[in-house]
C-alpha atoms as one frame of an Amber mdcrd trajectory, in Angstrom:
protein
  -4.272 -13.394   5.142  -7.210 -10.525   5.149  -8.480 -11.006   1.533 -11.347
 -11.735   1.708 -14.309  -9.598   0.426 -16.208  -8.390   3.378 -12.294  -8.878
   5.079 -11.784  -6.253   8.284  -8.656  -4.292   8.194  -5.886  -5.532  10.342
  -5.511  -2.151  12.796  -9.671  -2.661  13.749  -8.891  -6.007  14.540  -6.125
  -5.837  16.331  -7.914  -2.754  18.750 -11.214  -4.914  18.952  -8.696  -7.416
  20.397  -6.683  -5.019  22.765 -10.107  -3.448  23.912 -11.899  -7.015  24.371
  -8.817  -8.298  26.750  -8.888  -5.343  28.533 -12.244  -5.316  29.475 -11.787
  -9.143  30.409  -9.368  -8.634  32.448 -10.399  -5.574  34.312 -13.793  -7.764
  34.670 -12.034 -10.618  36.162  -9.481  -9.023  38.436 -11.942  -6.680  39.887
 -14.701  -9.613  40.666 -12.376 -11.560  42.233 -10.124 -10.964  45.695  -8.534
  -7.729  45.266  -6.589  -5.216  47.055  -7.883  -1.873  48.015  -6.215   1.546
  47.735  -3.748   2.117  46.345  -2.266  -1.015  45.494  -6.111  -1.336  43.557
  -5.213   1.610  41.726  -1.910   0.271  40.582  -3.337  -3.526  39.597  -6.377
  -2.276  37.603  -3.907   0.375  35.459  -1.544  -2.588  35.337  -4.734  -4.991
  33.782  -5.701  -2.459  31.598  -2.151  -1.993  30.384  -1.225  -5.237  29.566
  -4.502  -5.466  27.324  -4.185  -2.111  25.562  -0.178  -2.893  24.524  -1.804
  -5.631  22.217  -3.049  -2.901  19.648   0.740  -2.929  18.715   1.449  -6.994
  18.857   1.438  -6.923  14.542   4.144  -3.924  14.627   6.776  -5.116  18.045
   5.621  -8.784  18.707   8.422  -9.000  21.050   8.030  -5.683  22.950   4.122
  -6.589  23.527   5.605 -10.055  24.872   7.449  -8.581  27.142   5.503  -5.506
  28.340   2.142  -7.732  28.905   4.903  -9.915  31.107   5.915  -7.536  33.133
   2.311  -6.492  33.764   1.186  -9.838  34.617   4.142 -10.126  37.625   3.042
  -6.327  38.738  -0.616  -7.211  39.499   0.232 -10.287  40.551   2.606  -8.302
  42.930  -0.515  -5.626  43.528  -2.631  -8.903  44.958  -4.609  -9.172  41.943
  -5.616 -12.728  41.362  -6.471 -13.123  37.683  -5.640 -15.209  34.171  -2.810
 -13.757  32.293  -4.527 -13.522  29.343  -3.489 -10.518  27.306   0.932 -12.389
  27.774  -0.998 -15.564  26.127  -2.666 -13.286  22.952   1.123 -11.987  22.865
   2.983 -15.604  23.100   0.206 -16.743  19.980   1.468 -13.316  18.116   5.176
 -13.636  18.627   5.776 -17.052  17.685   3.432 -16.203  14.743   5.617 -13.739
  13.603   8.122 -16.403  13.797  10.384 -15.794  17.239   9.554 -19.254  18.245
  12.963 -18.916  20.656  12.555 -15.902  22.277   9.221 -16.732  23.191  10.180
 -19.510  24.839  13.078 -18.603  27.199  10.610 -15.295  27.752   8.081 -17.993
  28.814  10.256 -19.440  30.976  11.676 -17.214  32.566   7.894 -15.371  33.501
   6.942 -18.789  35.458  10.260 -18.882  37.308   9.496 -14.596  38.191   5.637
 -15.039  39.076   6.770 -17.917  41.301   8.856 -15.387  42.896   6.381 -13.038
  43.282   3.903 -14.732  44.522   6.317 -16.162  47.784   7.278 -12.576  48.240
   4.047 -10.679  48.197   1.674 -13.483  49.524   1.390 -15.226  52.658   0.427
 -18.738  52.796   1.294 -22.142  52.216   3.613 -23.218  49.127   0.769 -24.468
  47.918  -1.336 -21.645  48.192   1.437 -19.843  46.801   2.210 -22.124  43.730
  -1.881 -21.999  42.888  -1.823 -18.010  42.752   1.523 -18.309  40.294  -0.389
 -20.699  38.433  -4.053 -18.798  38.810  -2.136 -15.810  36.788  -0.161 -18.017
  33.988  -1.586 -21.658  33.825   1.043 -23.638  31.891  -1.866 -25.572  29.818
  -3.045 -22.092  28.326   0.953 -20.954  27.659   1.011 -24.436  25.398  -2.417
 -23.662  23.759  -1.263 -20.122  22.675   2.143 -21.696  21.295   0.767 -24.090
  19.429  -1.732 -21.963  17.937   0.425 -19.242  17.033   2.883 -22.293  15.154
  -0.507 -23.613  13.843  -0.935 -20.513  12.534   2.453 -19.624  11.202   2.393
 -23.125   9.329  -0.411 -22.395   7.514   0.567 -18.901   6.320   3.811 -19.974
   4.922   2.424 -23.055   3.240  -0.515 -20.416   1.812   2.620 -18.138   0.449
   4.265 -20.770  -0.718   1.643 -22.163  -2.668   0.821 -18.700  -4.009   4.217
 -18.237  -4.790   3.713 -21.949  -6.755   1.355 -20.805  -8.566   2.907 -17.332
  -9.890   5.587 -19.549 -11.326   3.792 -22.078 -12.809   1.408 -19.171 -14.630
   4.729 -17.637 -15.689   6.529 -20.612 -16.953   3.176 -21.860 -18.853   3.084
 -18.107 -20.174   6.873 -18.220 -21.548   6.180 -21.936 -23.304   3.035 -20.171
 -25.017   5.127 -17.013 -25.969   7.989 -19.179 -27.339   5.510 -21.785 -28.951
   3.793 -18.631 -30.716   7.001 -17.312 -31.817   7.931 -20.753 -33.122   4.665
 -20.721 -35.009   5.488 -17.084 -36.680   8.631 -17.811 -37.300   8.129 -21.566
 -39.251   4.556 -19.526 -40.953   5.566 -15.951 -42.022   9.054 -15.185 -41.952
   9.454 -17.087 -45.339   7.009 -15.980 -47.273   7.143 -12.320 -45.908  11.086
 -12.643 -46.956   9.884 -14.055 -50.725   7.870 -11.237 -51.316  10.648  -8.724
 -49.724  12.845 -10.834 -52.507  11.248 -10.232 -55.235   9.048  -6.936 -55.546
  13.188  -5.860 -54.608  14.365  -7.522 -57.801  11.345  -6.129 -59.628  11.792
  -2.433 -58.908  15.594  -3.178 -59.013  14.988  -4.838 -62.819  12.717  -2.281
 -64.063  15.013   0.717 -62.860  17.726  -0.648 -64.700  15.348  -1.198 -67.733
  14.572   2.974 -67.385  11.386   1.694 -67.059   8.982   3.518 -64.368   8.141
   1.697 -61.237   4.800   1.215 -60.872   3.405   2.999 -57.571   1.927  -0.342
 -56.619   4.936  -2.374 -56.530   7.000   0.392 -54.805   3.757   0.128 -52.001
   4.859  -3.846 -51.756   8.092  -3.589 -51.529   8.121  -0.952 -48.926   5.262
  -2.944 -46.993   7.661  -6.175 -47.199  10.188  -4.076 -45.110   7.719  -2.646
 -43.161   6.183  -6.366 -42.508   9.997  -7.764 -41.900  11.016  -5.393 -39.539
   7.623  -5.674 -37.514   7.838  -9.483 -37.479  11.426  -9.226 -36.273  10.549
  -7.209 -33.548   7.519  -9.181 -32.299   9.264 -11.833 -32.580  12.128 -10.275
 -30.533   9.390  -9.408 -27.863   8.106 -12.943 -27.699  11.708 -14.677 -27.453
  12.197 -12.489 -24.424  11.579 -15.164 -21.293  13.413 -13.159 -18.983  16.992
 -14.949 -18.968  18.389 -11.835 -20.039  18.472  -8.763 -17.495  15.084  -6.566
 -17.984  15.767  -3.315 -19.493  14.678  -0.273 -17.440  15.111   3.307 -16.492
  19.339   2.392 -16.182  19.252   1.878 -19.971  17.226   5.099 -21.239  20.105
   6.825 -22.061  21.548   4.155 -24.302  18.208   3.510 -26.186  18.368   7.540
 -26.910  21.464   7.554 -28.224  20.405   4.329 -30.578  18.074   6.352 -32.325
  20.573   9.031 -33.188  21.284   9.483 -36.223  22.161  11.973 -39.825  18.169
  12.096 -40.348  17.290  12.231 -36.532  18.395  14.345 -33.426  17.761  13.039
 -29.953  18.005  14.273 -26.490  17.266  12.980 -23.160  16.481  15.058 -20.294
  16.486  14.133 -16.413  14.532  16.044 -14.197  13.875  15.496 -10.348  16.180
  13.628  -8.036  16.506  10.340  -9.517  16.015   7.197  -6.958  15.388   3.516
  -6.983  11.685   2.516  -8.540   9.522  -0.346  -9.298  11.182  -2.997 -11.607
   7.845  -3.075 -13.694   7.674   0.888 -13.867  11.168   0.829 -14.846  10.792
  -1.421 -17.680   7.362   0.267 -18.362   9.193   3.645 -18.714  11.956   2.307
 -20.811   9.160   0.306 -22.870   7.209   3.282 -23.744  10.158   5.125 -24.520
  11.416   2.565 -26.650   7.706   2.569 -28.715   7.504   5.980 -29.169  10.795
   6.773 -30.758  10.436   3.787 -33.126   7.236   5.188 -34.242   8.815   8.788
 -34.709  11.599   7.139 -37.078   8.973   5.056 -38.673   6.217   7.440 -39.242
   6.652  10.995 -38.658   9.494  11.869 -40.750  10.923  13.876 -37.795  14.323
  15.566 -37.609  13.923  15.944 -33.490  12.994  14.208 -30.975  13.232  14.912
 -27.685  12.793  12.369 -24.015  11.876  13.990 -20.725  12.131  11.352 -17.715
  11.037  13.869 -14.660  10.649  11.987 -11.508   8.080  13.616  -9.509   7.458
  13.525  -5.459   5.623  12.013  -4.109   5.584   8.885  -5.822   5.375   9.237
  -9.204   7.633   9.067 -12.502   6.794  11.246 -15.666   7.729  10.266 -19.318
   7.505  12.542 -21.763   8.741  11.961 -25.896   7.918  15.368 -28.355   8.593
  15.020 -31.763   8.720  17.776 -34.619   7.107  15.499 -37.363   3.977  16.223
 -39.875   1.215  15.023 -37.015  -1.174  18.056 -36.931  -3.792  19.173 -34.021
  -6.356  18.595 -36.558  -6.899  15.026 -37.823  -7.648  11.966 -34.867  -4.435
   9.426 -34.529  -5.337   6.072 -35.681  -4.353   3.545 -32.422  -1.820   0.965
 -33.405  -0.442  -1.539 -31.893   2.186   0.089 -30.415   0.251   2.700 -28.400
  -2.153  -0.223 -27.760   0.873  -1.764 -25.798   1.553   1.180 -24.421  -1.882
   2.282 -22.993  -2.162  -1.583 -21.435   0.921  -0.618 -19.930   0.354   2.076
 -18.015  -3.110   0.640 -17.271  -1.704  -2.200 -15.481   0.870  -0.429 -13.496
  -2.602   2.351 -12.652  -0.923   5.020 -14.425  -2.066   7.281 -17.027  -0.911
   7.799 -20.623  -2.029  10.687 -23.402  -0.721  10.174 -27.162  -1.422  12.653
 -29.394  -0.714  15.486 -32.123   1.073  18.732 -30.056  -0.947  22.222 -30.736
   2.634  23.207 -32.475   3.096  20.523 -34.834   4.484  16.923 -34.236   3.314
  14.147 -31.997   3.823  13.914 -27.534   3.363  10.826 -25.787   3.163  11.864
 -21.876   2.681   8.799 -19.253   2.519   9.332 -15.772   3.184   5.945 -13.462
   2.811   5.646  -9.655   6.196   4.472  -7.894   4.622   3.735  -4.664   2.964
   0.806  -5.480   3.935  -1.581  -8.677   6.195  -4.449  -7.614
């Protein structure tokens, strides 16, 4: 619930809290009727106790319920006459947390002990007695700190679950606009794109069997209507893709490799590190980039190798790693497509890092480096 800009982290809080309690308590107990020697000595560490155990209420809700508890009965016990209030800052962070139960029958049962304790330690009348059980643990305050911790509790989970709302309503909207585009590209391009594929096809076809030359220009259209078909098929591929089928990731590496093998192409995949469980959106980041760069080695580099390095790195990172042994040069500057575009926004999002360029040796390298330890 700490988002806010100027927000405090949760472990200063939480000690501000512990310290403040303590020092109330210790305040209180030691104003008021108290015992002296020894039986001081054990109260006040028993006060200060109880208030310093709520540093870990965020971590063991229960434990800090129980511990502040039993240090409410021991300085009652010690004659120390003074508000439990560190077992109330517990009951409001256990039933918080959500152990709505427990808290309960734990409340219970600490009336029915300090009772108890208070007829065995003190002398006086049951009233007298009954006042001191109810000086340490007032049953008004014990109802205060439920309800506020359910108060509490309510709102979070209606704050997640609108959250959560919203996430799905921003995805849903996001898949109508995808498919709506793709609809639109589809009804707009794919026929005309397909007409000119047609016929500059027929046209170099016609004019071969003629023995006539082809002219440069019309071998440039044809090859740019395959070029323009296959692009549009895969975009539109891309933008079909609402997530009904699984999500392609690190699992399916192996079988994209072997895709791209063929009589004009050699691939090989390479594992290095101790492979474990990662992000689902640095999986399918990996496999995406992976995916990209081998389609632009069959597509533009006129490679006979290509080669896939997945090295997963501790601590908390995954490597990917495609070499190629195409015409790319040291010398002249890539142009960035589309693809690497994709690529680069990628990594970005996931707060990675991504380098794409010509290899000192010859041929092309697209290294990207993505953090495992905290994509979702």
């Amino acid at each position: 619930m700490d988002k806010g800009r100027f927000a405090v982290p949760a472990e200063v809080t939480q000690w501000a809290t512990a310290l403040g309690v303590t020092a109330l308590l210790l305040g209180t107990g030691l104003s008021g009727p108290h015992p002296s020697g020894g039986r001081a000595l054990l109260g006040s560490a028993l006060l200060a106790a109880g208030g310093l155990v709520l540093a870990a209420c965020r971590r063991a809700p229960i434990v800090v319920l129980a511990v502040t508890g039993l240090c409410a009965v021991g300085y009652l016990g010690a004659g120390f006459d003074a508000l439990a209030v560190s077992y109330l800052v517990a009951v409001y962070g256990a039933v918080r947390a959500g152990h709505r139960i427990v808290t309960l029958a734990v409340s219970v049962g600490l009336l029915v002990v300090l009772h108890l304790t208070a007829l065995a330690f003190h002398d006086g009348s049951p009233r007298e007695i009954v006042g001191q059980a109810r000086n340490t643990l007032e049953l008004a305050w014990l109802i205060a700190a439920f309800a506020a911790g359910e108060a509490v509790r309510q709102a979070e989970r209606r704050a997640d679950e609108a959250e959560r709302t919203r996430e799905e309503t921003a995805r849903r909207r996001a898949d109508d606009e995808r498919l709506r585009i793709a609809r639109e590209l589809h009804d707009s391009l794919t026929h005309q794109i397909s007409v000119i594929k047609v016929q500059s096809e027929v046209a170099v076809h016609v004019a071969r069997r003629r023995g006539e030359q082809v002219p440069e220009t019309l071998l440039a259209i044809q090859e740019a209507g395959r070029e323009a078909s296959r692009e549009l098929r895969a975009t539109l591929e891309v933008l079909r893709d609402d997530d009904a089928a699984p999500p392609r990731g690190l699992d399916h590496v192996n079988d994209l490799v072997e895709a791209f093998q063929g009589p004009d192409l050699e691939t090989t995949l390479t594992v290095e590190g101790h492979p474990h469980e990662v992000p689902a959106a640095v999986s399918r980041a990996a496999y995406r980039i992976v995916q990209e760069s081998l389609t632009n080695v069959t597509r533009h580099a006129a490679a006979t190798t290509a080669s896939v390095l997945v090295d997963y790195r501790p601590p908390g990172a995954l490597a990917i790693r495609v070499d190629d042994n195409g015409k790319a040069t040291a010398r002249p500057v890539p142009t960035p497509g589309l693809g690497l575009l994709g690529m680069r926004e990628r990594v970005a999002a996931l707060g990675g890092r991504l380098r794409a360029e010509p290899r000192g040796t010859g041929g092309f390298t697209v290294q990207a480096e993505l953090p495992t330890d905290g994509a979702q």
